[in-house]
mmCIF file of C-alpha atoms in Angstrom:
data_model
loop_
_atom_site.group_PDB
_atom_site.id
_atom_site.type_symbol
_atom_site.label_atom_id
_atom_site.label_comp_id
_atom_site.label_asym_id
_atom_site.label_seq_id
_atom_site.Cartn_x
_atom_site.Cartn_y
_atom_site.Cartn_z
ATOM 1 C CA UNK A 153 -5.276 13.108 11.427
ATOM 2 C CA UNK A 154 -5.100 9.169 10.809
ATOM 3 C CA UNK A 155 -1.870 7.598 12.004
ATOM 4 C CA UNK A 156 -0.474 4.119 11.904
ATOM 5 C CA UNK A 157 2.891 3.182 14.354
ATOM 6 C CA UNK A 158 4.793 0.095 13.482
ATOM 7 C CA UNK A 159 7.500 -1.833 15.905
ATOM 8 C CA UNK A 160 10.852 -0.394 14.364
ATOM 9 C CA UNK A 161 13.383 -2.701 12.234
ATOM 10 C CA UNK A 162 15.042 -4.844 10.746
ATOM 11 C CA UNK A 163 14.172 -7.597 12.757
ATOM 12 C CA UNK A 164 15.872 -10.987 12.509
ATOM 13 C CA UNK A 165 14.840 -14.349 13.615
ATOM 14 C CA UNK A 166 15.610 -17.908 13.455
ATOM 15 C CA UNK A 167 13.631 -20.227 11.649
ATOM 16 C CA UNK A 168 10.735 -21.748 13.686
ATOM 17 C CA UNK A 169 10.689 -18.367 16.232
ATOM 18 C CA UNK A 170 7.802 -17.070 17.233
ATOM 19 C CA UNK A 171 7.101 -13.521 15.274
ATOM 20 C CA UNK A 172 5.084 -10.743 16.743
ATOM 21 C CA UNK A 173 5.143 -7.239 14.659
ATOM 22 C CA UNK A 174 3.819 -4.471 16.869
ATOM 23 C CA UNK A 175 1.158 -2.031 15.106
ATOM 24 C CA UNK A 176 -1.070 0.859 16.364
ATOM 25 C CA UNK A 177 -3.135 3.242 15.504
ATOM 26 C CA UNK A 178 -4.859 6.661 15.214
ATOM 27 C CA UNK A 179 -7.880 7.134 13.674
ATOM 28 C CA UNK A 180 -11.671 8.543 14.088
ATOM 29 C CA UNK A 181 -14.385 6.591 13.277
ATOM 30 C CA UNK A 182 -14.355 2.783 12.793
ATOM 31 C CA UNK A 183 -11.365 2.248 10.463
ATOM 32 C CA UNK A 184 -10.509 -1.262 8.777
ATOM 33 C CA UNK A 185 -7.245 -2.729 9.449
ATOM 34 C CA UNK A 186 -4.762 -4.290 7.473
ATOM 35 C CA UNK A 187 -1.339 -6.087 7.048
ATOM 36 C CA UNK A 188 0.212 -6.272 3.947
ATOM 37 C CA UNK A 189 3.863 -7.705 2.667
ATOM 38 C CA UNK A 190 6.395 -6.735 0.246
ATOM 39 C CA UNK A 191 8.566 -9.424 -0.892
ATOM 40 C CA UNK A 192 11.902 -8.226 -2.386
ATOM 41 C CA UNK A 193 11.503 -7.041 -6.077
ATOM 42 C CA UNK A 194 7.319 -7.691 -5.890
ATOM 43 C CA UNK A 195 4.311 -5.159 -5.166
ATOM 44 C CA UNK A 196 2.654 -5.120 -1.803
ATOM 45 C CA UNK A 197 -0.186 -7.782 -1.474
ATOM 46 C CA UNK A 198 -2.433 -8.012 1.281
ATOM 47 C CA UNK A 199 -1.912 -10.544 3.956
ATOM 48 C CA UNK A 200 -5.010 -10.219 6.181
ATOM 49 C CA UNK A 201 -7.536 -7.823 7.217
ATOM 50 C CA UNK A 202 -9.693 -7.066 10.321
ATOM 51 C CA UNK A 203 -12.981 -4.412 9.802
ATOM 52 C CA UNK A 204 -14.031 -4.297 13.373
ATOM 53 C CA UNK A 205 -13.329 -4.600 16.985
ATOM 54 C CA UNK A 206 -12.254 -8.283 18.333
ATOM 55 C CA UNK A 207 -12.166 -9.345 14.589
ATOM 56 C CA UNK A 208 -9.301 -11.905 13.724
ATOM 57 C CA UNK A 209 -7.773 -12.067 10.400
ATOM 58 C CA UNK A 210 -5.699 -14.671 9.972
ATOM 59 C CA UNK A 211 -3.974 -16.297 6.683
ATOM 60 C CA UNK A 212 -0.407 -18.049 6.164
ATOM 61 C CA UNK A 213 -0.138 -18.556 9.496
ATOM 62 C CA UNK A 214 -0.265 -15.172 10.480
ATOM 63 C CA UNK A 215 -2.850 -13.644 12.460
ATOM 64 C CA UNK A 216 -3.736 -10.154 14.209
ATOM 65 C CA UNK A 217 -6.650 -8.965 16.185
ATOM 66 C CA UNK A 218 -8.491 -5.911 16.162
ATOM 67 C CA UNK A 219 -8.268 -4.307 19.541
ATOM 68 C CA UNK A 220 -10.172 -0.903 19.840
ATOM 69 C CA UNK A 221 -9.647 -0.740 23.775
ATOM 70 C CA UNK A 222 -5.438 -0.721 22.957
ATOM 71 C CA UNK A 223 -5.756 0.856 19.402
ATOM 72 C CA UNK A 224 -3.816 -1.765 18.063
ATOM 73 C CA UNK A 225 -3.566 -4.834 15.255
ATOM 74 C CA UNK A 226 -0.398 -6.787 15.986
ATOM 75 C CA UNK A 227 0.910 -9.532 13.541
ATOM 76 C CA UNK A 228 1.838 -12.640 15.004
ATOM 77 C CA UNK A 229 2.995 -16.165 13.860
ATOM 78 C CA UNK A 230 3.727 -19.162 16.015
ATOM 79 C CA UNK A 231 6.754 -21.062 13.197
ATOM 80 C CA UNK A 232 8.388 -18.425 10.774
ATOM 81 C CA UNK A 233 10.159 -19.756 8.080
ATOM 82 C CA UNK A 234 12.928 -18.247 5.898
ATOM 83 C CA UNK A 235 10.028 -17.741 3.018
ATOM 84 C CA UNK A 236 8.513 -15.412 5.335
ATOM 85 C CA UNK A 237 11.384 -12.717 5.036
ATOM 86 C CA UNK A 238 9.923 -9.517 3.527
ATOM 87 C CA UNK A 239 8.785 -6.245 4.757
ATOM 88 C CA UNK A 240 5.366 -5.497 6.457
ATOM 89 C CA UNK A 241 3.029 -3.019 6.169
ATOM 90 C CA UNK A 242 0.986 -2.453 8.753
ATOM 91 C CA UNK A 243 -2.558 -0.160 7.014
ATOM 92 C CA UNK A 244 -5.936 1.437 7.956
ATOM 93 C CA UNK A 245 -9.283 2.593 5.905
ATOM 94 C CA UNK A 246 -11.032 5.512 7.932
ATOM 95 C CA UNK A 247 -14.333 3.856 7.133
ATOM 96 C CA UNK A 248 -15.708 0.276 7.295
ATOM 97 C CA UNK A 249 -13.724 -0.904 4.024
ATOM 98 C CA UNK A 250 -13.669 -4.805 3.310
ATOM 99 C CA UNK A 251 -11.061 -4.626 1.135
ATOM 100 C CA UNK A 252 -9.522 -0.995 1.465
ATOM 101 C CA UNK A 253 -9.742 0.107 -1.865
ATOM 102 C CA UNK A 254 -10.397 3.664 -0.251
ATOM 103 C CA UNK A 255 -7.156 5.576 0.752
ATOM 104 C CA UNK A 256 -4.774 3.575 2.834
ATOM 105 C CA UNK A 257 -2.699 5.097 5.129
ATOM 106 C CA UNK A 258 0.022 3.214 5.621
ATOM 107 C CA UNK A 259 3.196 2.563 8.143
ATOM 108 C CA UNK A 260 6.766 2.601 7.676
ATOM 109 C CA UNK A 261 7.024 -0.805 7.464
ATOM 110 C CA UNK A 262 8.959 -4.027 8.986
ATOM 111 C CA UNK A 263 11.279 -5.499 7.453
ATOM 112 C CA UNK A 264 11.843 -9.120 8.874
ATOM 113 C CA UNK A 265 14.761 -10.924 8.198
ATOM 114 C CA UNK A 266 14.623 -15.092 8.814
ATOM 115 C CA UNK A 267 18.189 -17.055 9.343
ATOM 116 C CA UNK A 268 17.800 -20.813 8.603
ATOM 117 C CA UNK B 101 -5.948 -13.271 -15.509
ATOM 118 C CA UNK B 102 -3.620 -10.021 -16.006
ATOM 119 C CA UNK B 103 -2.264 -8.325 -13.099
ATOM 120 C CA UNK B 104 -1.362 -4.460 -12.674
ATOM 121 C CA UNK B 105 1.473 -3.447 -14.761
ATOM 122 C CA UNK B 106 3.461 -0.408 -14.460
ATOM 123 C CA UNK B 107 5.894 1.067 -16.874
ATOM 124 C CA UNK B 108 8.918 1.821 -17.028
ATOM 125 C CA UNK B 109 9.920 0.297 -14.291
ATOM 126 C CA UNK B 110 13.035 2.556 -13.309
ATOM 127 C CA UNK B 111 13.811 6.365 -15.225
ATOM 128 C CA UNK B 112 15.902 9.129 -14.244
ATOM 129 C CA UNK B 113 15.113 12.792 -14.494
ATOM 130 C CA UNK B 114 16.460 16.000 -13.709
ATOM 131 C CA UNK B 115 15.009 18.400 -11.405
ATOM 132 C CA UNK B 116 12.579 20.797 -13.436
ATOM 133 C CA UNK B 117 11.584 17.980 -16.012
ATOM 134 C CA UNK B 118 8.203 16.352 -16.665
ATOM 135 C CA UNK B 119 7.630 12.586 -15.961
ATOM 136 C CA UNK B 120 4.860 10.490 -16.995
ATOM 137 C CA UNK B 121 4.310 7.346 -15.576
ATOM 138 C CA UNK B 122 1.663 4.339 -16.673
ATOM 139 C CA UNK B 123 -0.003 1.723 -15.257
ATOM 140 C CA UNK B 124 -2.551 -0.997 -16.611
ATOM 141 C CA UNK B 125 -5.021 -2.210 -14.425
ATOM 142 C CA UNK B 126 -6.033 -5.744 -13.737
ATOM 143 C CA UNK B 127 -8.791 -7.172 -15.721
ATOM 144 C CA UNK B 128 -12.354 -6.163 -14.538
ATOM 145 C CA UNK B 129 -10.517 -3.518 -12.196
ATOM 146 C CA UNK B 130 -12.862 0.089 -12.957
ATOM 147 C CA UNK B 131 -10.515 2.005 -9.945
ATOM 148 C CA UNK B 132 -6.850 3.066 -10.059
ATOM 149 C CA UNK B 133 -5.076 4.478 -6.856
ATOM 150 C CA UNK B 134 -1.558 6.003 -6.601
ATOM 151 C CA UNK B 135 0.632 5.638 -3.939
ATOM 152 C CA UNK B 136 3.969 7.286 -3.294
ATOM 153 C CA UNK B 137 6.903 5.291 -1.211
ATOM 154 C CA UNK B 138 9.794 6.966 -0.324
ATOM 155 C CA UNK B 139 12.746 4.830 0.605
ATOM 156 C CA UNK B 140 12.799 3.361 3.932
ATOM 157 C CA UNK B 141 9.130 4.886 4.309
ATOM 158 C CA UNK B 142 5.341 3.223 3.762
ATOM 159 C CA UNK B 143 3.378 4.296 1.148
ATOM 160 C CA UNK B 144 1.836 7.675 0.975
ATOM 161 C CA UNK B 145 -1.941 8.072 -1.155
ATOM 162 C CA UNK B 146 -1.569 10.534 -4.079
ATOM 163 C CA UNK B 147 -5.027 9.996 -5.712
ATOM 164 C CA UNK B 148 -7.609 7.494 -6.953
ATOM 165 C CA UNK B 149 -9.470 7.405 -10.310
ATOM 166 C CA UNK B 150 -12.672 5.842 -10.034
ATOM 167 C CA UNK B 151 -14.466 5.716 -13.844
ATOM 168 C CA UNK B 152 -12.077 8.382 -15.492
ATOM 169 C CA UNK B 153 -12.796 10.777 -12.369
ATOM 170 C CA UNK B 154 -10.580 12.110 -9.377
ATOM 171 C CA UNK B 155 -12.109 10.143 -6.443
ATOM 172 C CA UNK B 156 -9.901 11.390 -3.608
ATOM 173 C CA UNK B 157 -6.791 13.030 -3.381
ATOM 174 C CA UNK B 158 -3.919 12.825 -0.524
ATOM 175 C CA UNK B 159 -1.596 15.628 0.565
ATOM 176 C CA UNK B 160 0.643 16.413 -2.741
ATOM 177 C CA UNK B 161 0.663 19.594 -4.550
ATOM 178 C CA UNK B 162 -1.109 20.306 -7.932
ATOM 179 C CA UNK B 163 2.089 19.288 -9.992
ATOM 180 C CA UNK B 164 1.010 15.947 -9.053
ATOM 181 C CA UNK B 165 -2.004 14.697 -11.688
ATOM 182 C CA UNK B 166 -3.453 12.081 -13.050
ATOM 183 C CA UNK B 167 -5.642 10.343 -15.793
ATOM 184 C CA UNK B 168 -7.670 7.481 -15.900
ATOM 185 C CA UNK B 169 -8.466 6.340 -19.690
ATOM 186 C CA UNK B 170 -12.014 4.451 -20.837
ATOM 187 C CA UNK B 171 -9.983 1.027 -20.419
ATOM 188 C CA UNK B 172 -9.294 1.612 -16.818
ATOM 189 C CA UNK B 173 -5.634 2.205 -17.438
ATOM 190 C CA UNK B 174 -3.787 5.251 -15.826
ATOM 191 C CA UNK B 175 -1.537 7.614 -16.318
ATOM 192 C CA UNK B 176 0.733 10.018 -13.197
ATOM 193 C CA UNK B 177 2.126 13.223 -14.150
ATOM 194 C CA UNK B 178 4.667 14.876 -12.247
ATOM 195 C CA UNK B 179 5.352 18.454 -13.634
ATOM 196 C CA UNK B 180 8.378 20.841 -12.425
ATOM 197 C CA UNK B 181 10.376 17.681 -10.907
ATOM 198 C CA UNK B 182 12.295 17.755 -7.293
ATOM 199 C CA UNK B 183 14.880 15.911 -5.613
ATOM 200 C CA UNK B 184 12.478 15.148 -3.248
ATOM 201 C CA UNK B 185 10.236 13.410 -6.056
ATOM 202 C CA UNK B 186 12.590 10.657 -6.099
ATOM 203 C CA UNK B 187 10.516 7.120 -5.007
ATOM 204 C CA UNK B 188 8.984 3.817 -5.954
ATOM 205 C CA UNK B 189 5.745 4.703 -7.079
ATOM 206 C CA UNK B 190 2.934 2.455 -6.895
ATOM 207 C CA UNK B 191 -0.415 1.699 -8.822
ATOM 208 C CA UNK B 192 -2.684 -0.517 -7.442
ATOM 209 C CA UNK B 193 -6.148 -1.146 -8.866
ATOM 210 C CA UNK B 194 -9.293 -2.780 -7.347
ATOM 211 C CA UNK B 195 -12.995 -3.225 -7.980
ATOM 212 C CA UNK B 196 -15.327 -0.380 -6.234
ATOM 213 C CA UNK B 197 -19.389 -2.063 -6.603
ATOM 214 C CA UNK B 198 -20.829 -5.077 -6.552
ATOM 215 C CA UNK B 199 -18.366 -7.691 -5.798
ATOM 216 C CA UNK B 200 -15.721 -5.449 -4.682
ATOM 217 C CA UNK B 201 -12.089 -5.970 -4.378
ATOM 218 C CA UNK B 202 -9.061 -5.919 -2.703
ATOM 219 C CA UNK B 203 -6.456 -3.583 -4.109
ATOM 220 C CA UNK B 204 -4.122 -5.165 -6.179
ATOM 221 C CA UNK B 205 -0.435 -3.567 -6.627
ATOM 222 C CA UNK B 206 1.975 -3.642 -9.743
ATOM 223 C CA UNK B 207 5.812 -3.797 -9.006
ATOM 224 C CA UNK B 208 6.267 -0.168 -8.973
ATOM 225 C CA UNK B 209 8.366 2.650 -10.990
ATOM 226 C CA UNK B 210 11.587 3.764 -9.271
ATOM 227 C CA UNK B 211 12.085 7.280 -9.960
ATOM 228 C CA UNK B 212 15.373 8.903 -9.256
ATOM 229 C CA UNK B 213 15.756 13.003 -9.983
ATOM 230 C CA UNK B 214 18.946 14.352 -10.214
#
């Protein structure tokens, strides 16, 4: 079945450091890929998405590129801030979906803490 | 616009009891999905309702059931509670069809089964 594997956490970085959170997936067909973020005490929020190979999703300084050859969708940010501290989830839908409003398969999440 | 609201925020139940969790969709949304998030895990898809009909189900037993009402709000019912049902239950609404939208998640209901 479909699955998403994320980098084990927690991850602790200093402010302005470079961030990479690894995500790889297993799925048949042409999945769409997503990153969701969960801030403390809040619900999940869509951070960015990509619906086909070589697409790059970006938002709030975060980027991720859909790599079909390596089945990966790694999250990156050039300079993190304390406000980026949250739990990040990689997810996919089996079919091409602009918005993931079908069934989402999530990874286990990566807790990120940024220290000043 | 009003976001997705879930009630209650927390509750404690005893093994074998039944529970009902409620979700009010974001205005204009016609689809509701429910997810179970165990501690330290990613959310797991329970089921989705579209226009009051179940429209997809994950790997959960029949004691997990749901309803969607004409105003698109929804309930998740769990019968014969087990200790492993302890989790954060997330509701998400969206618009399917013309002008479809991303999922909007509520803050969840934390269920503890003792």
